[in-house]
Structure formats: C-alpha cells, structure tokens
PDB file of C-alpha atoms in Angstrom:
ATOM      1  CA  MET A  11      82.896  93.300 100.871  1.00  0.00           C
ATOM      2  CA  LEU A  12      84.125  94.208 104.387  1.00  0.00           C
ATOM      3  CA  ARG A  13      80.635  94.059 105.852  1.00  0.00           C
ATOM      4  CA  ASP A  14      79.736  90.464 104.863  1.00  0.00           C
ATOM      5  CA  ARG A  15      83.574  89.328 105.530  1.00  0.00           C
ATOM      6  CA  LEU A  16      82.886  90.652 109.423  1.00  0.00           C
ATOM      7  CA  PHE A  17      79.846  88.215 109.637  1.00  0.00           C
ATOM      8  CA  GLU A  18      82.322  85.182 108.785  1.00  0.00           C
ATOM      9  CA  ARG A  19      83.269  82.484 111.847  1.00  0.00           C
ATOM     10  CA  ARG A  20      86.923  83.246 110.926  1.00  0.00           C
ATOM     11  CA  ILE A  21      88.117  86.089 112.203  1.00  0.00           C
ATOM     12  CA  LEU A  22      89.707  88.700 110.238  1.00  0.00           C
ATOM     13  CA  THR A  23      93.375  89.913 111.291  1.00  0.00           C
ATOM     14  CA  ALA A  24      94.226  93.570 110.484  1.00  0.00           C
ATOM     15  CA  PRO A  25      97.832  94.833 110.884  1.00  0.00           C
ATOM     16  CA  GLY A  26      98.723  98.629 111.614  1.00  0.00           C
ATOM     17  CA  VAL A  27     100.363 100.097 108.589  1.00  0.00           C
ATOM     18  CA  TYR A  28     101.410 103.866 108.311  1.00  0.00           C
ATOM     19  CA  ASP A  29     102.381 104.467 104.564  1.00  0.00           C
ATOM     20  CA  GLY A  30     102.295 102.836 101.178  1.00  0.00           C
ATOM     21  CA  LEU A  31     105.426 100.785 101.678  1.00  0.00           C
ATOM     22  CA  THR A  32     104.151  99.072 104.891  1.00  0.00           C
ATOM     23  CA  ALA A  33     100.596  98.369 103.174  1.00  0.00           C
ATOM     24  CA  SER A  34     102.150  96.820 100.293  1.00  0.00           C
ATOM     25  CA  LEU A  35     104.719  94.697 102.628  1.00  0.00           C
ATOM     26  CA  ALA A  36     101.213  93.577 104.460  1.00  0.00           C
ATOM     27  CA  SER A  37      99.420  92.952 101.352  1.00  0.00           C
ATOM     28  CA  ASP A  38     102.055  90.944 100.387  1.00  0.00           C
ATOM     29  CA  ALA A  39     102.367  88.934 103.296  1.00  0.00           C
ATOM     30  CA  GLY A  40      98.408  87.420 102.728  1.00  0.00           C
ATOM     31  CA  PHE A  41      96.379  89.839 104.782  1.00  0.00           C
ATOM     32  CA  GLU A  42      92.943  90.662 103.748  1.00  0.00           C
ATOM     33  CA  ALA A  43      92.734  94.186 105.467  1.00  0.00           C
ATOM     34  CA  LEU A  44      94.900  96.953 106.892  1.00  0.00           C
ATOM     35  CA  TYR A  45      94.488  98.971 109.722  1.00  0.00           C
ATOM     36  CA  LEU A  46      95.500 102.656 109.365  1.00  0.00           C
ATOM     37  CA  SER A  47      95.640 104.187 113.077  1.00  0.00           C
ATOM     38  CA  GLY A  48      96.210 107.905 114.425  1.00  0.00           C
ATOM     39  CA  ALA A  49      99.174 106.387 116.755  1.00  0.00           C
ATOM     40  CA  ASN A  50     101.136 105.374 113.859  1.00  0.00           C
ATOM     41  CA  VAL A  51     101.021 108.441 111.956  1.00  0.00           C
ATOM     42  CA  ALA A  52     101.858 110.344 114.895  1.00  0.00           C
ATOM     43  CA  TYR A  53     104.977 107.960 115.501  1.00  0.00           C
ATOM     44  CA  SER A  54     106.335 107.446 111.999  1.00  0.00           C
ATOM     45  CA  ARG A  55     105.310 111.121 110.888  1.00  0.00           C
ATOM     46  CA  LEU A  56     105.523 113.461 113.536  1.00  0.00           C
ATOM     47  CA  GLY A  57     107.930 111.194 115.923  1.00  0.00           C
ATOM     48  CA  ARG A  58     105.314 111.817 118.645  1.00  0.00           C
ATOM     49  CA  PRO A  59     103.330 110.293 120.808  1.00  0.00           C
ATOM     50  CA  ASP A  60      99.528 109.439 120.449  1.00  0.00           C
ATOM     51  CA  ILE A  61      97.553 112.462 122.209  1.00  0.00           C
ATOM     52  CA  GLY A  62      95.944 113.864 119.735  1.00  0.00           C
ATOM     53  CA  LEU A  63      98.622 115.685 117.659  1.00  0.00           C
ATOM     54  CA  THR A  64      97.472 114.294 114.027  1.00  0.00           C
ATOM     55  CA  THR A  65      95.118 116.147 112.400  1.00  0.00           C
ATOM     56  CA  MET A  66      92.536 114.767 109.858  1.00  0.00           C
ATOM     57  CA  SER A  67      93.911 116.235 106.912  1.00  0.00           C
ATOM     58  CA  GLU A  68      97.186 114.327 107.838  1.00  0.00           C
ATOM     59  CA  MET A  69      95.099 111.253 108.057  1.00  0.00           C
ATOM     60  CA  ALA A  70      93.484 111.602 104.571  1.00  0.00           C
ATOM     61  CA  ASP A  71      96.943 112.413 103.353  1.00  0.00           C
ATOM     62  CA  THR A  72      98.179 109.155 104.359  1.00  0.00           C
ATOM     63  CA  LEU A  73      95.194 106.996 103.711  1.00  0.00           C
ATOM     64  CA  ALA A  74      95.019 108.194  99.917  1.00  0.00           C
ATOM     65  CA  LEU A  75      98.711 107.323  99.468  1.00  0.00           C
ATOM     66  CA  ILE A  76      98.120 103.687 100.815  1.00  0.00           C
ATOM     67  CA  ARG A  77      95.229 103.534  98.533  1.00  0.00           C
ATOM     68  CA  ASP A  78      97.032 104.799  95.428  1.00  0.00           C
ATOM     69  CA  ARG A  79      99.463 101.277  96.661  1.00  0.00           C
ATOM     70  CA  VAL A  80      97.119  98.594  97.579  1.00  0.00           C
ATOM     71  CA  ASP A  81      93.304  97.429  96.948  1.00  0.00           C
ATOM     72  CA  LEU A  82      92.949  96.117 100.654  1.00  0.00           C
ATOM     73  CA  PRO A  83      90.023  97.445 102.655  1.00  0.00           C
ATOM     74  CA  VAL A  84      91.265 100.023 105.256  1.00  0.00           C
ATOM     75  CA  ILE A  85      89.720 100.293 108.593  1.00  0.00           C
ATOM     76  CA  ILE A  86      91.031 104.046 109.557  1.00  0.00           C
ATOM     77  CA  ASP A  87      91.166 105.890 112.799  1.00  0.00           C
ATOM     78  CA  ALA A  88      89.151 108.701 113.008  1.00  0.00           C
ATOM     79  CA  ASP A  89      89.798 109.650 116.597  1.00  0.00           C
ATOM     80  CA  THR A  90      87.178 112.063 118.093  1.00  0.00           C
ATOM     81  CA  GLY A  91      85.853 113.059 114.799  1.00  0.00           C
ATOM     82  CA  PHE A  92      87.986 115.460 115.073  1.00  0.00           C
ATOM     83  CA  GLY A  93      85.625 117.830 116.550  1.00  0.00           C
ATOM     84  CA  ASN A  94      81.792 117.825 117.151  1.00  0.00           C
ATOM     85  CA  ALA A  95      78.883 116.129 115.043  1.00  0.00           C
ATOM     86  CA  LEU A  96      79.520 118.322 111.768  1.00  0.00           C
ATOM     87  CA  ASN A  97      83.223 117.909 112.195  1.00  0.00           C
ATOM     88  CA  ALA A  98      82.816 114.095 112.123  1.00  0.00           C
ATOM     89  CA  GLN A  99      80.326 114.111 109.236  1.00  0.00           C
ATOM     90  CA  ARG A 100      83.262 116.291 107.222  1.00  0.00           C
ATOM     91  CA  THR A 101      85.633 113.278 108.390  1.00  0.00           C
ATOM     92  CA  MET A 102      83.139 110.732 106.981  1.00  0.00           C
ATOM     93  CA  ARG A 103      82.791 112.683 103.638  1.00  0.00           C
ATOM     94  CA  ILE A 104      86.897 113.291 102.884  1.00  0.00           C
ATOM     95  CA  TYR A 105      88.037 109.471 104.405  1.00  0.00           C
ATOM     96  CA  GLU A 106      85.157 108.410 102.214  1.00  0.00           C
ATOM     97  CA  ARG A 107      86.747 110.206  99.079  1.00  0.00           C
ATOM     98  CA  ALA A 108      90.506 109.136 100.238  1.00  0.00           C
ATOM     99  CA  GLY A 109      89.339 105.083 100.154  1.00  0.00           C
ATOM    100  CA  ALA A 110      88.002 103.928 103.457  1.00  0.00           C
ATOM    101  CA  ASN A 111      86.108 101.210 103.948  1.00  0.00           C
ATOM    102  CA  ALA A 112      85.903 101.792 107.874  1.00  0.00           C
ATOM    103  CA  LEU A 113      86.089 105.045 110.178  1.00  0.00           C
ATOM    104  CA  GLN A 114      86.496 104.203 113.769  1.00  0.00           C
ATOM    105  CA  ILE A 115      85.593 106.922 116.247  1.00  0.00           C
ATOM    106  CA  GLU A 116      85.630 107.115 119.785  1.00  0.00           C
ATOM    107  CA  ASP A 117      84.341 108.465 122.768  1.00  0.00           C
ATOM    108  CA  GLN A 118      86.987 110.470 124.349  1.00  0.00           C
ATOM    109  CA  THR A 119      87.176 114.375 124.889  1.00  0.00           C
ATOM    110  CA  PHE A 120      89.426 116.552 122.315  1.00  0.00           C
ATOM    111  CA  PRO A 121      92.352 116.405 122.568  1.00  0.00           C
ATOM    112  CA  LYS A 122      92.547 112.318 122.738  1.00  0.00           C
ATOM    113  CA  ARG A 123      95.054 110.038 123.730  1.00  0.00           C
ATOM    114  CA  CYS A 124      95.911 106.556 123.357  1.00  0.00           C
ATOM    115  CA  GLY A 125      93.700 104.112 124.408  1.00  0.00           C
ATOM    116  CA  HIS A 126      96.516 102.228 126.968  1.00  0.00           C
ATOM    117  CA  LEU A 127      97.560 105.410 128.358  1.00  0.00           C
ATOM    118  CA  ALA A 128      96.051 106.474 131.748  1.00  0.00           C
ATOM    119  CA  ASP A 129      93.793 109.982 132.535  1.00  0.00           C
ATOM    120  CA  LYS A 130      91.368 109.886 129.687  1.00  0.00           C
ATOM    121  CA  SER A 131      88.103 111.482 129.710  1.00  0.00           C
ATOM    122  CA  LEU A 132      84.820 110.723 127.639  1.00  0.00           C
ATOM    123  CA  ILE A 133      81.957 112.847 126.259  1.00  0.00           C
ATOM    124  CA  PRO A 134      78.445 112.052 127.518  1.00  0.00           C
ATOM    125  CA  VAL A 135      76.714 109.351 125.668  1.00  0.00           C
ATOM    126  CA  THR A 136      74.369 111.561 124.247  1.00  0.00           C
ATOM    127  CA  GLU A 137      76.995 113.686 122.187  1.00  0.00           C
ATOM    128  CA  MET A 138      78.997 110.309 121.079  1.00  0.00           C
ATOM    129  CA  VAL A 139      75.478 109.133 119.923  1.00  0.00           C
ATOM    130  CA  GLY A 140      75.012 112.094 117.930  1.00  0.00           C
ATOM    131  CA  LYS A 141      78.831 111.799 116.142  1.00  0.00           C
ATOM    132  CA  ILE A 142      77.667 107.972 115.359  1.00  0.00           C
ATOM    133  CA  ARG A 143      74.188 109.565 113.811  1.00  0.00           C
ATOM    134  CA  ALA A 144      75.868 112.158 112.000  1.00  0.00           C
ATOM    135  CA  MET A 145      78.316 109.801 110.348  1.00  0.00           C
ATOM    136  CA  ALA A 146      75.758 107.412 109.365  1.00  0.00           C
ATOM    137  CA  ASP A 147      73.645 110.184 107.659  1.00  0.00           C
ATOM    138  CA  ALA A 148      76.905 111.956 105.873  1.00  0.00           C
ATOM    139  CA  ARG A 149      78.349 108.490 104.354  1.00  0.00           C
ATOM    140  CA  ALA A 150      78.415 107.881 100.544  1.00  0.00           C
ATOM    141  CA  ARG A 151      78.095 104.231 100.593  1.00  0.00           C
ATOM    142  CA  ASP A 152      76.129 102.192 102.853  1.00  0.00           C
ATOM    143  CA  GLU A 153      79.708  99.789 102.570  1.00  0.00           C
ATOM    144  CA  THR A 154      81.223 101.826 104.702  1.00  0.00           C
ATOM    145  CA  LEU A 155      81.026 100.929 108.185  1.00  0.00           C
ATOM    146  CA  ILE A 156      81.314 102.839 111.460  1.00  0.00           C
ATOM    147  CA  VAL A 157      83.363 101.471 114.125  1.00  0.00           C
ATOM    148  CA  ALA A 158      82.257 102.671 117.389  1.00  0.00           C
ATOM    149  CA  ARG A 159      85.056 102.903 119.952  1.00  0.00           C
ATOM    150  CA  THR A 160      84.182 103.457 123.657  1.00  0.00           C
ATOM    151  CA  ASP A 161      87.035 104.020 126.109  1.00  0.00           C
ATOM    152  CA  ALA A 162      84.926 103.978 129.269  1.00  0.00           C
ATOM    153  CA  ILE A 163      86.601 100.593 131.028  1.00  0.00           C
ATOM    154  CA  ALA A 164      89.522 102.816 131.884  1.00  0.00           C
ATOM    155  CA  VAL A 165      87.581 105.502 133.175  1.00  0.00           C
ATOM    156  CA  GLU A 166      83.915 104.737 134.434  1.00  0.00           C
ATOM    157  CA  GLY A 167      84.661 100.641 134.468  1.00  0.00           C
ATOM    158  CA  ILE A 168      83.352  97.716 132.638  1.00  0.00           C
ATOM    159  CA  ASP A 169      79.641  98.228 133.597  1.00  0.00           C
ATOM    160  CA  ALA A 170      79.540 101.900 132.148  1.00  0.00           C
ATOM    161  CA  ALA A 171      81.414 100.543 129.178  1.00  0.00           C
ATOM    162  CA  LEU A 172      78.939  98.105 127.958  1.00  0.00           C
ATOM    163  CA  ILE A 173      76.170 100.587 128.810  1.00  0.00           C
ATOM    164  CA  ARG A 174      77.822 102.908 126.530  1.00  0.00           C
ATOM    165  CA  ALA A 175      78.414 100.327 123.952  1.00  0.00           C
ATOM    166  CA  GLU A 176      74.788  99.611 123.675  1.00  0.00           C
ATOM    167  CA  ALA A 177      73.631 103.124 123.355  1.00  0.00           C
ATOM    168  CA  TYR A 178      76.214 103.060 120.288  1.00  0.00           C
ATOM    169  CA  VAL A 179      74.785 100.313 118.438  1.00  0.00           C
ATOM    170  CA  GLU A 180      71.504 101.390 118.508  1.00  0.00           C
ATOM    171  CA  ALA A 181      72.724 104.635 117.274  1.00  0.00           C
ATOM    172  CA  GLY A 182      73.661 102.670 113.923  1.00  0.00           C
ATOM    173  CA  ALA A 183      77.455 101.563 114.750  1.00  0.00           C
ATOM    174  CA  ASP A 184      78.390  98.828 112.260  1.00  0.00           C
ATOM    175  CA  VAL A 185      81.495  97.566 114.568  1.00  0.00           C
ATOM    176  CA  LEU A 186      82.266  97.991 118.465  1.00  0.00           C
ATOM    177  CA  PHE A 187      85.271  98.375 119.679  1.00  0.00           C
ATOM    178  CA  ILE A 188      85.563  98.251 123.685  1.00  0.00           C
ATOM    179  CA  GLU A 189      88.844  99.496 124.208  1.00  0.00           C
ATOM    180  CA  ALA A 190      91.298  97.918 126.850  1.00  0.00           C
ATOM    181  CA  PRO A 191      89.647  95.289 128.623  1.00  0.00           C
ATOM    182  CA  ARG A 192      91.967  94.318 131.313  1.00  0.00           C
ATOM    183  CA  SER A 193      91.253  90.717 131.634  1.00  0.00           C
ATOM    184  CA  VAL A 194      90.282  87.717 130.267  1.00  0.00           C
ATOM    185  CA  ASP A 195      86.919  87.820 132.127  1.00  0.00           C
ATOM    186  CA  GLU A 196      86.388  91.363 130.813  1.00  0.00           C
ATOM    187  CA  MET A 197      86.860  89.795 127.324  1.00  0.00           C
ATOM    188  CA  ALA A 198      84.384  87.655 127.874  1.00  0.00           C
ATOM    189  CA  ARG A 199      81.698  89.968 129.397  1.00  0.00           C
ATOM    190  CA  ILE A 200      82.004  92.023 126.226  1.00  0.00           C
ATOM    191  CA  THR A 201      81.637  88.841 123.839  1.00  0.00           C
ATOM    192  CA  GLY A 202      78.943  87.337 125.801  1.00  0.00           C
ATOM    193  CA  GLN A 203      76.459  90.263 125.342  1.00  0.00           C
ATOM    194  CA  PHE A 204      77.661  91.555 122.137  1.00  0.00           C
ATOM    195  CA  GLY A 205      78.972  88.307 120.494  1.00  0.00           C
ATOM    196  CA  GLY A 206      77.200  85.422 118.743  1.00  0.00           C
ATOM    197  CA  GLY A 207      76.588  87.204 115.380  1.00  0.00           C
ATOM    198  CA  ARG A 208      74.880  90.240 117.318  1.00  0.00           C
ATOM    199  CA  VAL A 209      77.502  92.726 116.011  1.00  0.00           C
ATOM    200  CA  PRO A 210      81.009  92.330 115.192  1.00  0.00           C
ATOM    201  CA  LEU A 211      83.329  92.938 117.822  1.00  0.00           C
ATOM    202  CA  LEU A 212      87.176  94.423 117.454  1.00  0.00           C
ATOM    203  CA  ALA A 213      90.110  93.436 119.779  1.00  0.00           C
ATOM    204  CA  ASN A 214      93.010  95.843 119.896  1.00  0.00           C
ATOM    205  CA  MET A 215      96.246  93.818 120.869  1.00  0.00           C
ATOM    206  CA  VAL A 216      98.925  96.428 122.015  1.00  0.00           C
ATOM    207  CA  GLU A 217     102.153  94.712 123.217  1.00  0.00           C
ATOM    208  CA  GLY A 218     102.620  96.219 126.693  1.00  0.00           C
ATOM    209  CA  GLY A 219      99.318  97.567 127.523  1.00  0.00           C
ATOM    210  CA  ALA A 220      96.456  96.680 129.571  1.00  0.00           C
ATOM    211  CA  THR A 221      94.805  93.949 127.504  1.00  0.00           C
ATOM    212  CA  PRO A 222      96.143  90.558 127.637  1.00  0.00           C
ATOM    213  CA  ILE A 223      97.624  89.945 124.852  1.00  0.00           C
ATOM    214  CA  SER A 224      96.097  86.947 122.680  1.00  0.00           C
ATOM    215  CA  SER A 225      96.475  85.196 119.105  1.00  0.00           C
ATOM    216  CA  ALA A 226      93.934  86.022 116.479  1.00  0.00           C
ATOM    217  CA  ALA A 227      93.051  82.097 117.305  1.00  0.00           C
ATOM    218  CA  ASP A 228      92.359  82.748 120.752  1.00  0.00           C
ATOM    219  CA  LEU A 229      90.442  85.884 120.024  1.00  0.00           C
ATOM    220  CA  GLU A 230      88.266  84.262 117.331  1.00  0.00           C
ATOM    221  CA  ALA A 231      87.166  81.613 119.786  1.00  0.00           C
ATOM    222  CA  MET A 232      86.315  84.151 122.320  1.00  0.00           C
ATOM    223  CA  GLY A 233      83.727  85.526 119.702  1.00  0.00           C
ATOM    224  CA  PHE A 234      85.934  88.509 118.587  1.00  0.00           C
ATOM    225  CA  SER A 235      85.419  89.473 114.512  1.00  0.00           C
ATOM    226  CA  ILE A 236      88.552  91.647 114.023  1.00  0.00           C
ATOM    227  CA  ALA A 237      91.731  91.468 115.651  1.00  0.00           C
ATOM    228  CA  ILE A 238      94.389  94.603 114.720  1.00  0.00           C
ATOM    229  CA  PHE A 239      97.866  94.927 115.906  1.00  0.00           C
ATOM    230  CA  PRO A 240      97.787  98.498 114.919  1.00  0.00           C
ATOM    231  CA  GLY A 241     101.274  99.752 116.322  1.00  0.00           C
ATOM    232  CA  GLY A 242     103.631  96.596 116.220  1.00  0.00           C
ATOM    233  CA  ILE A 243     104.946  97.558 112.975  1.00  0.00           C
ATOM    234  CA  VAL A 244     106.374 100.971 113.985  1.00  0.00           C
ATOM    235  CA  ARG A 245     107.614  99.382 117.366  1.00  0.00           C
ATOM    236  CA  ALA A 246     109.528  96.593 115.408  1.00  0.00           C
ATOM    237  CA  LEU A 247     110.925  99.171 112.819  1.00  0.00           C
ATOM    238  CA  ALA A 248     111.964 101.759 115.334  1.00  0.00           C
ATOM    239  CA  HIS A 249     113.848  99.084 117.327  1.00  0.00           C
ATOM    240  CA  ALA A 250     115.440  97.880 113.896  1.00  0.00           C
ATOM    241  CA  ALA A 251     116.198 101.660 113.179  1.00  0.00           C
ATOM    242  CA  ARG A 252     117.591 102.380 116.190  1.00  0.00           C
ATOM    243  CA  ASP A 253     119.942  99.678 115.866  1.00  0.00           C
ATOM    244  CA  TYR A 254     120.860 100.308 112.408  1.00  0.00           C
ATOM    245  CA  TYR A 255     121.862 104.210 113.009  1.00  0.00           C
ATOM    246  CA  ARG A 256     123.795 103.096 116.335  1.00  0.00           C
ATOM    247  CA  SER A 257     125.808 100.346 113.916  1.00  0.00           C
ATOM    248  CA  LEU A 258     126.586 103.028 111.203  1.00  0.00           C
ATOM    249  CA  GLN A 259     127.855 105.738 113.842  1.00  0.00           C
ATOM    250  CA  ALA A 260     129.869 103.401 115.353  1.00  0.00           C
ATOM    251  CA  HIS A 261     131.336 101.968 112.351  1.00  0.00           C
ATOM    252  CA  GLY A 262     131.119 104.325 109.900  1.00  0.00           C
ATOM    253  CA  SER A 263     129.703 101.649 107.111  1.00  0.00           C
ATOM    254  CA  ASN A 264     126.799  99.610 106.905  1.00  0.00           C
ATOM    255  CA  ARG A 265     128.720  96.405 106.517  1.00  0.00           C
ATOM    256  CA  PRO A 266     128.225  95.212 110.218  1.00  0.00           C
ATOM    257  CA  PHE A 267     124.615  95.516 109.300  1.00  0.00           C
ATOM    258  CA  SER A 268     124.229  94.196 105.849  1.00  0.00           C
ATOM    259  CA  ASP A 269     122.866  90.637 106.938  1.00  0.00           C
ATOM    260  CA  ARG A 270     119.898  92.576 108.966  1.00  0.00           C
ATOM    261  CA  MET A 271     118.844  95.038 105.678  1.00  0.00           C
ATOM    262  CA  PHE A 272     118.101  94.642 101.751  1.00  0.00           C
ATOM    263  CA  ASP A 273     120.409  95.800  99.680  1.00  0.00           C
ATOM    264  CA  PHE A 274     119.662  98.075  96.486  1.00  0.00           C
ATOM    265  CA  ASP A 275     118.709  95.204  94.150  1.00  0.00           C
ATOM    266  CA  GLY A 276     116.825  93.443  97.033  1.00  0.00           C
ATOM    267  CA  LEU A 277     114.637  96.480  97.986  1.00  0.00           C
ATOM    268  CA  ASN A 278     113.614  97.255  94.639  1.00  0.00           C
ATOM    269  CA  GLU A 279     112.409  93.507  93.900  1.00  0.00           C
ATOM    270  CA  VAL A 280     110.077  93.990  97.170  1.00  0.00           C
ATOM    271  CA  ILE A 281     108.829  97.179  95.678  1.00  0.00           C
ATOM    272  CA  GLY A 282     108.577  96.387  92.239  1.00  0.00           C
ATOM    273  CA  THR A 283     110.884  98.029  90.235  1.00  0.00           C
ATOM    274  CA  GLU A 284     111.458  96.587  87.496  1.00  0.00           C
ATOM    275  CA  ARG A 285     107.550  95.568  86.962  1.00  0.00           C
ATOM    276  CA  LEU A 286     106.423  99.328  87.332  1.00  0.00           C
ATOM    277  CA  LEU A 287     109.133 100.636  84.612  1.00  0.00           C
ATOM    278  CA  ALA A 288     107.660  97.547  82.365  1.00  0.00           C
ATOM    279  CA  GLU A 289     104.494  99.113  82.847  1.00  0.00           C
ATOM    280  CA  GLY A 290     105.849 102.599  81.950  1.00  0.00           C
ATOM    281  CA  ARG A 291     107.547 101.046  78.674  1.00  0.00           C
ATOM    282  CA  ARG A 292     103.842 100.208  77.626  1.00  0.00           C
ATOM    283  CA  PHE A 293     102.548 103.781  77.164  1.00  0.00           C
ATOM    284  CA  ASP A 294     106.180 105.758  76.681  1.00  0.00           C
ATOM    285  CA  GLY A 295     106.710 104.536  72.903  1.00  0.00           C
ATOM    286  CA  SER A 296     110.000 102.617  73.827  1.00  0.00           C
ATOM    287  CA  GLU A 297     108.817  99.183  73.612  1.00  0.00           C
ATOM    288  CA  GLN A 298     107.563  97.486  70.301  1.00  0.00           C
ATOM    289  CA  ASP A 299     104.725  95.491  69.517  1.00  0.00           C
TER     290      ASP A 299
END
C-alpha cells in the first residue's frame, strides 16, 4: 500500500507520465509509482504551457487510460481542486473512480501556473484548509492519500511556507509538498521541521527550475520520502520529436534517423502486440485446446 511504502526509509521515485505508453515504459523500467502532472497533460495533449488550461475531466480521462494499462500506484495532480471546496470534493470522487492512489492539491489561486514560473498568487490558508478537509471527507478509501502543496516560498518566503504547511498537516494532509525551495538550506529547513517520520515529504525535480537538482539518493539522505521528476519525459520526447521532424523534412526519409527510433517490429515488441493478440485468441475460438 502506498501509505505504508512512504514511511520506509528508502525514497520512492515517481517519474512523470502522460499516457498509457509512457506509463507502461516507466513500469517496465522498474519504478514503483507514477506521477501524472497537469503540466504533462498540458504539454502533450494541448501543446500549451502549465497555466491552468487543463481541465479536471481531461486529467481523469488520462488517468483512466493509464490505469487500464498499468497497476502501479499513481499520484495525480489535482491543481487547485478546480474550484472551491465542493469542486475539490468532486475532483476527489472522480479521480478515485478513475484509479488515483494519491491526489495533489495546491494553494494557488485559479487559474494556477507551474510552480517554477513567476507571478503566482495564493488563496488564504483557511480556504486551503477547507479544501483539504473537504477532500478527506469525500474520499471513498482511507488508502487514497492527499498531497498538500504550498507555493508560498515564491510568494511569501520560506517562513510563511512552513507556517502554511503546518496548517495543512493539521487539516489532514497525508503528504507535504513544499514547492520550489531555492537552496539546499531551504530544503534542509523543510526536512528539519517535518521529517524524521512526522509526515512524508515530496521533492519536485524540474530541470531548469528554482530548486537545485538532486538525485533520489541525495534527497533520501536529506529526509524526503518521494522524489518526482514530472516533466522530464516530455522534455526528452519533445527534443527527440523536434529532431525527428526536422530530419524527415530535410531528407524526405526516416533512414538518417533510423538508429534513433524503433522499427515496426521493435515497437510492437515494446508494447506487447503479440502477447495481446495471443490473449485475444484464447477467447475468440481460433486457438484450439
């Protein structure tokens, strides 16, 4: 169970995914959990930045497709709950039915923006506390975790972020996510106040973001329980896709790019085509006992 896993000394690394393919590849790589971020859905489905454009239904649809493909625990981005406390409750119910194991909600105003972009603004502490309590009241399973994120460091400073985080733990948050600490010293203040088994702490690694990039092992040594790398897969695939399209346009053929891509049979092996066809033959009468 995810809750028990987070109290182990060993850190949980959850890579970002955004569809069934990336989820299956991450699962095959040996990860124990996945992270579905609103940013990844905005980047991949909309081709837009993470500025609050993705909807709750788009996220739930994406989660349902991932859950149909893999069994790993999924931590899903619930943004601001997509409205007030009642909206946050509805998000909890719909995400749970789609297969979520943990929901992350943040204290930004709506529309929100990426935690590593400037000019964010926050809702009052009391409003965020109400959303956390409302989500806890609405969840169907105690095993479904609430990850409370505060973006206060960039807006009000580290001291205010720690005060907000205390209120969120008291309100019933199962995991704390204090977004975008700007230095190792700020990261140490977070783990010093909330670590040591008090509450699981999540660290967000964003290439080029405000927080110093650390390995999962280093974050574990600091006292974090979860390390997410939410957008790395989209940045990697976007880089590869840009080069692919430029190569195809320049050469009129995929031959110059062939050593950087799967061929038809290779991709079918990765996605398990023959295994799935064999499964179908068990039920359609074409396979004799």
